[in-house]
Short mmCIF file of C-alpha atoms in Angstrom, two decimals:
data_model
loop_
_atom_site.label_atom_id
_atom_site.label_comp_id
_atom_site.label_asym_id
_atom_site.label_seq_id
_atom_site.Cartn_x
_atom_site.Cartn_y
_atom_site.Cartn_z
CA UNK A 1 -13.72 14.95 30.07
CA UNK A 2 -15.55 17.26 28.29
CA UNK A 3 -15.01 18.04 24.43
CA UNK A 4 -13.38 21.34 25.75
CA UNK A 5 -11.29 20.04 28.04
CA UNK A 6 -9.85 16.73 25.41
CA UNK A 7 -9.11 19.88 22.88
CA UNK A 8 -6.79 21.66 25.68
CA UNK A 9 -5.11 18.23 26.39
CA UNK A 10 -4.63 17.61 22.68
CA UNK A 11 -3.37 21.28 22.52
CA UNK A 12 -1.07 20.95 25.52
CA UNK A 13 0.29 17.62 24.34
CA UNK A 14 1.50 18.89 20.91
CA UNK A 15 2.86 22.34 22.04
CA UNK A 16 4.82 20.21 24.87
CA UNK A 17 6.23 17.85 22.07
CA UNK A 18 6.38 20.51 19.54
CA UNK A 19 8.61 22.61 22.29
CA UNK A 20 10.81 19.37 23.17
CA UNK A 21 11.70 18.98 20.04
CA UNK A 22 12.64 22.44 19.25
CA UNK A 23 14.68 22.68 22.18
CA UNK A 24 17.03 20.17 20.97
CA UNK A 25 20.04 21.68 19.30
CA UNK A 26 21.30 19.15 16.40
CA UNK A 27 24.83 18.92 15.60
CA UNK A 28 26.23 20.47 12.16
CA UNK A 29 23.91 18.83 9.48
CA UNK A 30 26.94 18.79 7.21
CA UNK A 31 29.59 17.65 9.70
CA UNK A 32 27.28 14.62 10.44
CA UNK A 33 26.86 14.03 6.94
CA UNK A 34 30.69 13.93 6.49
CA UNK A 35 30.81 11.64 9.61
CA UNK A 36 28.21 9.34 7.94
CA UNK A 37 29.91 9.58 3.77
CA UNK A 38 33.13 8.52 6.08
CA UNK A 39 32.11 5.87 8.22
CA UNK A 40 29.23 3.62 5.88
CA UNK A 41 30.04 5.36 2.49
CA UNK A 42 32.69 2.85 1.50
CA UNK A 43 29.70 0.05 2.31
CA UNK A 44 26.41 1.81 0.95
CA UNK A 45 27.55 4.28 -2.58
CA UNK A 46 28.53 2.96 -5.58
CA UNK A 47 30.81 4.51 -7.97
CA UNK A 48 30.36 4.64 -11.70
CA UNK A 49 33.38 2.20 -12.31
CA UNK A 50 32.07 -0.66 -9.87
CA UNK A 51 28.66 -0.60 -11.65
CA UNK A 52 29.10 0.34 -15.61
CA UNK A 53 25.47 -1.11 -16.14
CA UNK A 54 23.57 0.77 -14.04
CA UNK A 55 21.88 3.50 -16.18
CA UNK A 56 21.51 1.35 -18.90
CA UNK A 57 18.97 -0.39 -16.67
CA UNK A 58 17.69 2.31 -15.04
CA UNK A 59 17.14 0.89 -11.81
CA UNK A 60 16.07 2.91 -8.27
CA UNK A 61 20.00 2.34 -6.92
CA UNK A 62 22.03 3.82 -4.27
CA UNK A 63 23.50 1.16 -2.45
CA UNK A 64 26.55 -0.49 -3.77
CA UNK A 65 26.04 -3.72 -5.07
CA UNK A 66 28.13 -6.69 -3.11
CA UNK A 67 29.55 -8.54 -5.51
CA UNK A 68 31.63 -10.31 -3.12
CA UNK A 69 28.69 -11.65 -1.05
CA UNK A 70 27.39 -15.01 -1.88
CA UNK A 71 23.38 -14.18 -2.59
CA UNK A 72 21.21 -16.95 -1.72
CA UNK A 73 18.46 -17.59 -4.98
CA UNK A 74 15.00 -16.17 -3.46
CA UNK A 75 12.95 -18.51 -2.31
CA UNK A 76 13.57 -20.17 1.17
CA UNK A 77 14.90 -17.90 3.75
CA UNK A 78 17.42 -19.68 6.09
CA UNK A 79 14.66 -20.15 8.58
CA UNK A 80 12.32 -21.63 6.38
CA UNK A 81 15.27 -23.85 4.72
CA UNK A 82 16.10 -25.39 8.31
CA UNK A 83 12.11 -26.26 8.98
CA UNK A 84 11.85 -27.86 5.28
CA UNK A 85 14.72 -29.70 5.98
CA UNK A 86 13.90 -30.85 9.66
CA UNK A 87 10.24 -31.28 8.53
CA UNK A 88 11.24 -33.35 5.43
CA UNK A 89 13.39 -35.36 7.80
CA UNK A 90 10.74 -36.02 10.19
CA UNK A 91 8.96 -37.26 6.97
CA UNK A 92 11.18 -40.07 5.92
CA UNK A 93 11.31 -41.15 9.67
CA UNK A 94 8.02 -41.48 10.13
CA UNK A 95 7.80 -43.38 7.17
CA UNK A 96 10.09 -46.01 7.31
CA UNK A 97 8.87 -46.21 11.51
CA UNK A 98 5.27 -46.68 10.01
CA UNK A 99 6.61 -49.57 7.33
CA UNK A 100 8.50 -51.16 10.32
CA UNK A 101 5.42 -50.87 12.53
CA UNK A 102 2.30 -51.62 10.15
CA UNK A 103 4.38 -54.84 8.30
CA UNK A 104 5.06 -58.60 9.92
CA UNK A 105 7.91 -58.80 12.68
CA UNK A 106 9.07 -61.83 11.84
CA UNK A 107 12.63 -61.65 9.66
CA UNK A 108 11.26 -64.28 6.53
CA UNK A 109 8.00 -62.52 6.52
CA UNK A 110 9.56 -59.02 6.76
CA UNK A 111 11.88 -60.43 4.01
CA UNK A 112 8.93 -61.41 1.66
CA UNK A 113 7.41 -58.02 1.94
CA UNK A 114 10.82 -56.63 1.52
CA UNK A 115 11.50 -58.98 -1.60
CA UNK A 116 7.91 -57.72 -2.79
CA UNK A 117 8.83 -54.21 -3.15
CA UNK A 118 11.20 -55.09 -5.92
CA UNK A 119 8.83 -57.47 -7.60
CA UNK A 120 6.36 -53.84 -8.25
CA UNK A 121 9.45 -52.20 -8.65
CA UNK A 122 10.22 -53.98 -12.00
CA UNK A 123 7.02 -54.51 -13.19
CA UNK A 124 5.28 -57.68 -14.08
CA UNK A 125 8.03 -59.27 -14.97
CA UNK A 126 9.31 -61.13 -11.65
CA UNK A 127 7.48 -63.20 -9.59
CA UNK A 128 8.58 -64.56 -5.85
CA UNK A 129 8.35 -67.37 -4.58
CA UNK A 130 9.09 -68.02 -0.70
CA UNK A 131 8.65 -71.36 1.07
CA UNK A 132 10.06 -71.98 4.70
CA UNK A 133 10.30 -74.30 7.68
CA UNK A 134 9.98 -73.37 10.93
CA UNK A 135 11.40 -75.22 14.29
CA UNK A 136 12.46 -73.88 17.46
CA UNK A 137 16.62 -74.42 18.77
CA UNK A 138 18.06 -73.58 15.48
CA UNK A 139 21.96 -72.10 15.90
CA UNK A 140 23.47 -69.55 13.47
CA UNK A 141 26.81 -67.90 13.24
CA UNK A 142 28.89 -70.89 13.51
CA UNK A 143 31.86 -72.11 11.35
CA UNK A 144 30.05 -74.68 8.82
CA UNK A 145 32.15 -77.55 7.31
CA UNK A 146 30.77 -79.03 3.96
CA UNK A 147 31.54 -82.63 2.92
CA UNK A 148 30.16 -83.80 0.08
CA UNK A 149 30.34 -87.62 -1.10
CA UNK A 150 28.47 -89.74 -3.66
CA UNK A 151 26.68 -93.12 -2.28
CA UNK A 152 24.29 -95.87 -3.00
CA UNK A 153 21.24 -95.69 -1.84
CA UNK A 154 21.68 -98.39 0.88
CA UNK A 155 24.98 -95.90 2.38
CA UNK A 156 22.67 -92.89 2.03
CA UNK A 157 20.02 -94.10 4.03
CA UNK A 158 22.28 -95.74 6.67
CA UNK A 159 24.07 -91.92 6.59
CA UNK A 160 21.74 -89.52 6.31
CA UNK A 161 19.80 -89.33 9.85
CA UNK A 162 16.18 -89.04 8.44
CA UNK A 163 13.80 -90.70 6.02
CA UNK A 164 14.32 -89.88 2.48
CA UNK A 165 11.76 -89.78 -0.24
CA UNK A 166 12.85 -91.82 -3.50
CA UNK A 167 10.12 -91.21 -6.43
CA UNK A 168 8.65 -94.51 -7.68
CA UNK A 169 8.54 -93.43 -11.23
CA UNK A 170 11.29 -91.84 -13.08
CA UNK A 171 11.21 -92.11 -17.18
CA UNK A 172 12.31 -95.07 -18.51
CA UNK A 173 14.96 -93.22 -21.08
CA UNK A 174 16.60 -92.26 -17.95
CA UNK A 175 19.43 -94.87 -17.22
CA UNK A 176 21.59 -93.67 -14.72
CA UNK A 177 21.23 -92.82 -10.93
CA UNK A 178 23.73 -90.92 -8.73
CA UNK A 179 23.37 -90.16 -4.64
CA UNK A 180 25.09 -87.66 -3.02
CA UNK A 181 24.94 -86.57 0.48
CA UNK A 182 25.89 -83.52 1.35
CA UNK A 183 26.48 -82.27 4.84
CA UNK A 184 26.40 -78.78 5.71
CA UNK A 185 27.64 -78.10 9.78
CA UNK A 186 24.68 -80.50 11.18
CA UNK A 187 22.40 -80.39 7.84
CA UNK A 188 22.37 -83.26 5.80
CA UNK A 189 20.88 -82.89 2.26
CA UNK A 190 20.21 -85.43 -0.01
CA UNK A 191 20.56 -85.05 -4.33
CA UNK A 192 19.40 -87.38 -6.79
CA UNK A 193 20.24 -87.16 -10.50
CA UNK A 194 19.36 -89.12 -13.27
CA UNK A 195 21.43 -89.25 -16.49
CA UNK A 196 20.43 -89.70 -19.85
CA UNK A 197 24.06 -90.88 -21.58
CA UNK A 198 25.63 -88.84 -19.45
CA UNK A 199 23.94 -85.66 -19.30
CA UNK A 200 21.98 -84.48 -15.95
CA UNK A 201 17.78 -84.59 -16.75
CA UNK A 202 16.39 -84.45 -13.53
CA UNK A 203 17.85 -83.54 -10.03
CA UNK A 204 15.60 -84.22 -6.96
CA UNK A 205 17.09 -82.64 -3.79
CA UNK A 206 16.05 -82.82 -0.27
CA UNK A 207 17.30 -81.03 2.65
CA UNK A 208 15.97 -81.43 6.20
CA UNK A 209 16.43 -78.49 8.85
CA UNK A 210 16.42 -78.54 12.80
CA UNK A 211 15.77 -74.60 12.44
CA UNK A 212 14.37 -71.98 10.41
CA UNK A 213 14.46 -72.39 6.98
CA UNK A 214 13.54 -69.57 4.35
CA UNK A 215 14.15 -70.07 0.44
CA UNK A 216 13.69 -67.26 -1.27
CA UNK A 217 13.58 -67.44 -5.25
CA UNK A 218 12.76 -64.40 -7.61
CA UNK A 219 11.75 -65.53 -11.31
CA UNK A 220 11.79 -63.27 -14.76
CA UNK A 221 7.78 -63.82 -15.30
CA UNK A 222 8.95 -63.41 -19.26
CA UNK A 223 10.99 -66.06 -19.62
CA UNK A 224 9.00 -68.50 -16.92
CA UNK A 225 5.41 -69.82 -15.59
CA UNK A 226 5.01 -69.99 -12.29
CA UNK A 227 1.77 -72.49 -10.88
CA UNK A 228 0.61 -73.13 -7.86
CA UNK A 229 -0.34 -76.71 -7.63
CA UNK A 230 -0.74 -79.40 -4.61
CA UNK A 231 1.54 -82.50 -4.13
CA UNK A 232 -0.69 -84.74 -1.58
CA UNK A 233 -1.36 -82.37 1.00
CA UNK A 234 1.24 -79.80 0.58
CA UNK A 235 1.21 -76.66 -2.09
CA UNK A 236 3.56 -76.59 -4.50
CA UNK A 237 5.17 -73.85 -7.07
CA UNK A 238 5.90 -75.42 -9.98
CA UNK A 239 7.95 -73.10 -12.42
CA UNK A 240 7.73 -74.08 -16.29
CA UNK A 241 10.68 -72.20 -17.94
CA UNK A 242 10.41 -70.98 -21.75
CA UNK A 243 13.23 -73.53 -22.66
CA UNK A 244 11.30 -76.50 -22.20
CA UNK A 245 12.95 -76.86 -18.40
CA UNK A 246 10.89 -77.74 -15.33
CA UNK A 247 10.80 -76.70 -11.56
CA UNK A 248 9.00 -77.99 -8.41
CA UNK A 249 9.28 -77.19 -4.88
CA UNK A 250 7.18 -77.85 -1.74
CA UNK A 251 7.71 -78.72 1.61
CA UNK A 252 6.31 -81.05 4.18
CA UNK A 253 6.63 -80.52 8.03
CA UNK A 254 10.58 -81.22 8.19
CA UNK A 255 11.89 -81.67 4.47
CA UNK A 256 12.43 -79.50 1.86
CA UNK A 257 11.76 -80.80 -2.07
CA UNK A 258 13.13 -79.66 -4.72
CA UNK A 259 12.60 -81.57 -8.25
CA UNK A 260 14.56 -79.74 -11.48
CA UNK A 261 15.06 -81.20 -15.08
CA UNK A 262 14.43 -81.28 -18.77
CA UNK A 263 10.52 -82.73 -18.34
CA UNK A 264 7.21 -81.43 -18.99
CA UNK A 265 4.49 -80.46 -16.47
CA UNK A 266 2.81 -84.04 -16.22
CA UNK A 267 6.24 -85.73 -15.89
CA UNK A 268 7.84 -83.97 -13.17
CA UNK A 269 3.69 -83.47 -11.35
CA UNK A 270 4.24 -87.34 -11.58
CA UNK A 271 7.12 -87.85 -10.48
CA UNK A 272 6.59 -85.64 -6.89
CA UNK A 273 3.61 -87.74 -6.12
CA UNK A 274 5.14 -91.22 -6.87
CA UNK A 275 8.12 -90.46 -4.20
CA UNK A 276 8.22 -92.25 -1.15
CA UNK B 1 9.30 24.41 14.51
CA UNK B 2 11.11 22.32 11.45
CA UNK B 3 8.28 21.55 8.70
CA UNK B 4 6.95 18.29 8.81
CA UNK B 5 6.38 18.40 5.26
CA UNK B 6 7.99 15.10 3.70
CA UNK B 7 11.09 15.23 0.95
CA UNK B 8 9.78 16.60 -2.74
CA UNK B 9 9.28 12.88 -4.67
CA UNK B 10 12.70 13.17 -7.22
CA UNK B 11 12.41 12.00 -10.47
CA UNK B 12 13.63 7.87 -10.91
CA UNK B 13 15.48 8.75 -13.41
CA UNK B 14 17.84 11.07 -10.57
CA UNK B 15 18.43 8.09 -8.69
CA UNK B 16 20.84 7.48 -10.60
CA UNK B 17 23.40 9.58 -8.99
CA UNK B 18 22.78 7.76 -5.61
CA UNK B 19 25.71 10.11 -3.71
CA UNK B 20 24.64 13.05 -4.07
CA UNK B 21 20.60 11.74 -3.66
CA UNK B 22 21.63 10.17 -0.09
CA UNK B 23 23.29 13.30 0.65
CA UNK B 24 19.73 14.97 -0.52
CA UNK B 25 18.14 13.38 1.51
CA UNK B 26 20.16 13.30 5.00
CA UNK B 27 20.63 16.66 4.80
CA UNK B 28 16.86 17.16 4.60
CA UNK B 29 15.43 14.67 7.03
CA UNK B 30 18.66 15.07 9.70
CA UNK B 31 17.58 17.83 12.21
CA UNK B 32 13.76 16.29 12.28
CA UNK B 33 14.92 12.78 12.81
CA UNK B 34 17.77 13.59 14.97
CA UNK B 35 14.84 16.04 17.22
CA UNK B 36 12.69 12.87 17.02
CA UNK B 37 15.39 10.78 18.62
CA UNK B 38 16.60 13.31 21.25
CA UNK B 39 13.18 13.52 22.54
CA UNK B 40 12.45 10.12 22.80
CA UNK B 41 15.49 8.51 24.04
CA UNK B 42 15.86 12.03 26.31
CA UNK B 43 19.83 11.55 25.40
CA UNK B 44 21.32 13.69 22.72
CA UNK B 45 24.75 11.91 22.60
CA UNK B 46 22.97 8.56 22.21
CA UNK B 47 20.46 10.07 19.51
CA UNK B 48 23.78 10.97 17.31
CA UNK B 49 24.23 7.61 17.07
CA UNK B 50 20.42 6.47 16.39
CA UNK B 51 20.35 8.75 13.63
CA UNK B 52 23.76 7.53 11.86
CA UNK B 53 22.30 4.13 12.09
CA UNK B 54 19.08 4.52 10.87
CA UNK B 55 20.02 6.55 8.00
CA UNK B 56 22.24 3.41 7.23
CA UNK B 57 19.40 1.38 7.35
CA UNK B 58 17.57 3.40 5.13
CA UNK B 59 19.65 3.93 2.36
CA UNK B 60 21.41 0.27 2.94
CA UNK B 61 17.51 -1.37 2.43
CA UNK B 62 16.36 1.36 0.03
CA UNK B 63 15.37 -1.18 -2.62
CA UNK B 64 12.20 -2.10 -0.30
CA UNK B 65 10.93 1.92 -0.24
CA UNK B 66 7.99 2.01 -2.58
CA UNK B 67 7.98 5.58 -2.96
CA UNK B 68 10.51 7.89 -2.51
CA UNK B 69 8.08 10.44 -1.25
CA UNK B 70 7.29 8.41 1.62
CA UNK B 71 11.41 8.52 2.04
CA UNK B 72 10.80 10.65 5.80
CA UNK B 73 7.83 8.51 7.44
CA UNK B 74 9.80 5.71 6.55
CA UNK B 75 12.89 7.02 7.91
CA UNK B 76 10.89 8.14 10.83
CA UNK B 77 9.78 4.50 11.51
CA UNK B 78 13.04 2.55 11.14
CA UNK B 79 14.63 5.74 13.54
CA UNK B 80 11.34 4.78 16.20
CA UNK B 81 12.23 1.22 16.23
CA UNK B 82 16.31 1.88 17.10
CA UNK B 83 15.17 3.63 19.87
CA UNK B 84 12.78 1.53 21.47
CA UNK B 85 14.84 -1.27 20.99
CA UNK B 86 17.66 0.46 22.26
CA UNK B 87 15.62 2.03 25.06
CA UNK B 88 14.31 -1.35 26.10
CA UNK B 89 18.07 -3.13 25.70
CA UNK B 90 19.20 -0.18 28.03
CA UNK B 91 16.20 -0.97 30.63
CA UNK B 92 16.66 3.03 31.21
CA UNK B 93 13.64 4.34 32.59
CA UNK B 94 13.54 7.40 34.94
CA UNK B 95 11.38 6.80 37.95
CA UNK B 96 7.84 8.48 38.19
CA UNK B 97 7.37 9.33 41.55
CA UNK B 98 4.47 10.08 43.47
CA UNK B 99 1.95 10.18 40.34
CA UNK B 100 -0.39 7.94 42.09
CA UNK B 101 -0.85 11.05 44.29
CA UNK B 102 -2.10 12.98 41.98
CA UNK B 103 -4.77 10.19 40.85
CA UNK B 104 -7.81 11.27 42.73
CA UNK B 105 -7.13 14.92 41.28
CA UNK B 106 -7.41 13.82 37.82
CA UNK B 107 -10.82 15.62 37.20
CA UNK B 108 -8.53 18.22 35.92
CA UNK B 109 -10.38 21.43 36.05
CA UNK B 110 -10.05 23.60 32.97
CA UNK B 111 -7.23 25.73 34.65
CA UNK B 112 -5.21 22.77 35.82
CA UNK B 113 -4.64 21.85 31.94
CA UNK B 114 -3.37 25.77 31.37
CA UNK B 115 0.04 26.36 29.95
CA UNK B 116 2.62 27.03 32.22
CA UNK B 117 5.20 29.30 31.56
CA UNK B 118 8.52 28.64 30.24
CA UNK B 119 9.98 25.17 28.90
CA UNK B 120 11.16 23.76 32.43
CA UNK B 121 8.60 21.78 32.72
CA UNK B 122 8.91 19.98 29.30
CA UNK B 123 11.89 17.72 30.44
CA UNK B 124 9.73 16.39 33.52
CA UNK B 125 7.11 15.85 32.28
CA UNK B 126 8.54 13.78 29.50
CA UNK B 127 10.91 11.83 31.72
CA UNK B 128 8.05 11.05 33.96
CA UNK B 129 5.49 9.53 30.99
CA UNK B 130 8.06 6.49 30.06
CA UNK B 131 8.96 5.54 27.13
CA UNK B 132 6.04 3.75 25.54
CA UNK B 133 4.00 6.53 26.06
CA UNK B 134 6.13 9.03 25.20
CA UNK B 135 6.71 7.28 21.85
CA UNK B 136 2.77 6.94 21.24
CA UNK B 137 2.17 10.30 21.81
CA UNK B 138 5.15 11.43 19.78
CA UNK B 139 3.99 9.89 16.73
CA UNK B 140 0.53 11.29 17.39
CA UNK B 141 0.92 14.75 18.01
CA UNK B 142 4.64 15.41 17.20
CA UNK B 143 4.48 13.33 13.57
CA UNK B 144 0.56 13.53 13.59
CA UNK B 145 -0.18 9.96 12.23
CA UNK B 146 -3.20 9.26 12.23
CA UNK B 147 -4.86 6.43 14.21
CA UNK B 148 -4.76 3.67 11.32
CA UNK B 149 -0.94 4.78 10.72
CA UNK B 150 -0.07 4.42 14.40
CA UNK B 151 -2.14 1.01 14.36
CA UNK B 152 0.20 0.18 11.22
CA UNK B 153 3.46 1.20 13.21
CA UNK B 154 2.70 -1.25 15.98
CA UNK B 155 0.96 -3.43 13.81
CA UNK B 156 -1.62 -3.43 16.45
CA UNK B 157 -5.59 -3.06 15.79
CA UNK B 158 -6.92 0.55 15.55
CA UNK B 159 -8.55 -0.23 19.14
CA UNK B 160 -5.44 -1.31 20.37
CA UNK B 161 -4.32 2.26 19.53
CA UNK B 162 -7.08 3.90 20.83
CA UNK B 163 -6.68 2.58 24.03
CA UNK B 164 -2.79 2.85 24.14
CA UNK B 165 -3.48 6.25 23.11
CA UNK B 166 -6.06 7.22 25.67
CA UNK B 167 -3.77 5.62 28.46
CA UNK B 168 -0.61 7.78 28.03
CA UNK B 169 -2.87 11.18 27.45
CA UNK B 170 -3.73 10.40 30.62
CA UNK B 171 -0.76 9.60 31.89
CA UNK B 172 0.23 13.30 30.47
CA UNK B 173 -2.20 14.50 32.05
CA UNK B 174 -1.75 13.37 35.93
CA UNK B 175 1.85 14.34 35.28
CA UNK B 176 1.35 18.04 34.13
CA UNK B 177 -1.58 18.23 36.77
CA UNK B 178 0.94 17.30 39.16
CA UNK B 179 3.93 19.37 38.06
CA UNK B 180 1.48 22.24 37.86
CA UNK B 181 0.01 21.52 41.72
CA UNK B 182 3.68 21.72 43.27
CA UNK B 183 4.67 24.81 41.23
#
């Protein structure tokens, strides 16, 4: 189209819309207005007596404010709000899906880890210490009856369906030696304490499990040492407490050990390896 | 013809008395918006309306105009958007018939794009362009924005416009051509 021809169209289009819209014959101006004042007037002018602050600030105003109307603080807008939220949700799934899926299966080992969190969580001051046994055809979530009696060594090992250890060397202040056998359901486990005029020094206890065993012991690092050390071939934690009190535990392929009392390092180290 | 020219900027400090400004101001802009309306939505009765709301609009969301000077193109833009969205809620569109006929004739000679007489013609032709087009073409040669402001309107790209522009002139044009041809 030729420069001559794209000036007539432009002409033509403008008179046509110019002439449209002058052939349309608006209602009264003023009786629309009074329409309008009537029907949104109430919602959109405010009065002097609803707003006394107003020219004081000398804000651009002419709708009245709704003081009624909850205003949400800027900043989000509902649709934004919703995605946070869904999005932060998502988050924290994902999360604790990923800690579930990048950490051990396994209940005791999920435990440790679990156990672990809380050892960072306060600082350097607790340290963990799990041992367990593992064997296959263990029950749970039966009713368990305890009996507890006190024997001599002859009725214990006649009682108590496995092999006991009984240390060789015990210090010779200690006079006294009480057995008891305690049974738990189907778990039999075996204490030995040794008295010094009647006060409890050392307690050895062993416990023997047809199932899974976890023990699970958290220790204030402030008020206790813990070592790792090795009684014949097994490793051992032994725990050296700030008031002069000693700990060791270990386990060998079926029992649980557990040797507590008022000795030193060397003593209770000595007596572990002298039990047989 | 109504002047185009927009509302005199008041004074902030006027604003004050936000009555009798409204009133100002739809008293000033009515007839062009309410013109605007009629002859895009081709329905007076439902213009009345348009107008009503979009003046609500206005002065309900008049914290957001920048300039109070720019108080009619922004009018003009929130009335443009009622209508289409009306106009496409309503699905009412007057069949164009026949236009296709008039395709192969659209090497309008210079006579074809001559005025014809009288104003009958005006309501035809407008009927038959659809909406879209009408609406383009009333914002460029009714409101005369310019390109970028039309590409701003439809927040489309300036070549967008040019093309949507070029496609209803000549859809104008095969319609007048062919309103002219039958007489």
């Amino acid at each position: 189209m030729s420069d001559n021809q794209e000036k007539k169209l432009d002409d033509l289009i403008k008179d046509t819309f110019a002439k449209a819209a002058d052939n349309v014959t608006p209602p009264s101006v003023q009786a629309e207005w009074e329409k309008f004042e009537q029907k949104y007037g109430h919602i959109l002018f405010a009065n002097e007596e609803d707003t006394p602050n107003q020219k004081e600030n000398n804000l651009v105003y002419i709708v009245k404010p709704q003081d009624n109307v909850y205003q949400r603080p800027k900043g989000f807008s509902n649709t934004n709000r919703t995605r946070v939220r869904l999005t932060a949700i998502a988050c924290i799934a994902a999360i604790i899906f990923g800690l579930f899926m990048i950490k051990p299966q396994s209940a005791s080992a999920l435990g440790k880890w679990f156990i672990q969190i809380f050892t960072k969580k306060s600082g350097e001051t607790t340290e963990f210490i799990q041992r367990s046994v593992t064997k296959e055809g263990g029950n749970t979530g039966q009713y368990i009856e305890i009996d507890k009696q006190e024997l001599s060594l002859e009725e214990a090992r006649s009682q108590v369906p496995y092999a006991f250890l009984v240390p060789d060397y015990i210090p010779p202040y200690l006079e006294q030696r009480k057995i008891y056998v305690e049974k738990i359901g189907e778990i039999y486990s075996v204490a030995l304490e040794y008295y010094q005029e009647s006060n409890l020094i050392i307690s050895i206890i062993q416990k023997k499990y047809d199932s899974v065993y976890t023990n699970s012991t958290g220790y204030d690092t402030d008020d206790s040492l813990v070592n790792k050390i090795q009684i014949g071939n097994y490793p051992a934690n032994l725990v050296t407490f700030k008031d002069g009190s000693t700990k060791l535990v270990w386990n060998d392929q079926s029992l649980f050990y557990e040797i507590r009392g008022v000795l030193n390092k060397d003593e209770i180290i000595k007596i572990a390896q002298s039990m047989k | 013809m109504l002047s185009k020219e927009p509302t005199k900027p008041s004074e902030p400090s006027d604003i004050h008395a936000s009555k009798e400004i409204a009133e100002k101001l739809y008293l000033e802009n009515y007839d062009y918006i309410h013109r605007t309306a009629s002859v895009l939505l081709q329905d007076k009765f439902i213009a009345d309306d348009i107008v009503q709301e979009a003046f609500f609009k206005a002065f309900k969301n008049w914290n957001q105009l920048r300039d109070i000077g720019k108080f009619r193109p922004w009018l003009s833009t929130i009335a443009t958007n009622l209508c289409r969205n009306h106009f496409h809620k309503s699905k009412r569109e007057i069949p164009i018939q026949d236009i296709h006929e008039a395709d192969h004739n659209t090497n309008l000679e210079d006579n074809v794009l001559s005025k014809l007489e009288g104003d009958d013609y005006i309501e035809t032709v407008l009927r038959s362009l659809g909406y879209d087009d009408r609406e383009i073409l009333m914002l460029r040669y009714y409101h005369e924005l310019s390109n970028k402001d039309i590409a701003q309107h439809y927040q489309i790209t300036i070549g967008a416009t040019y093309v949507r522009l070029f496609r209803a002139k000549e859809k104008f044009k095969k319609v007048y051509a062919k309103i002219r041809r039958e007489g």
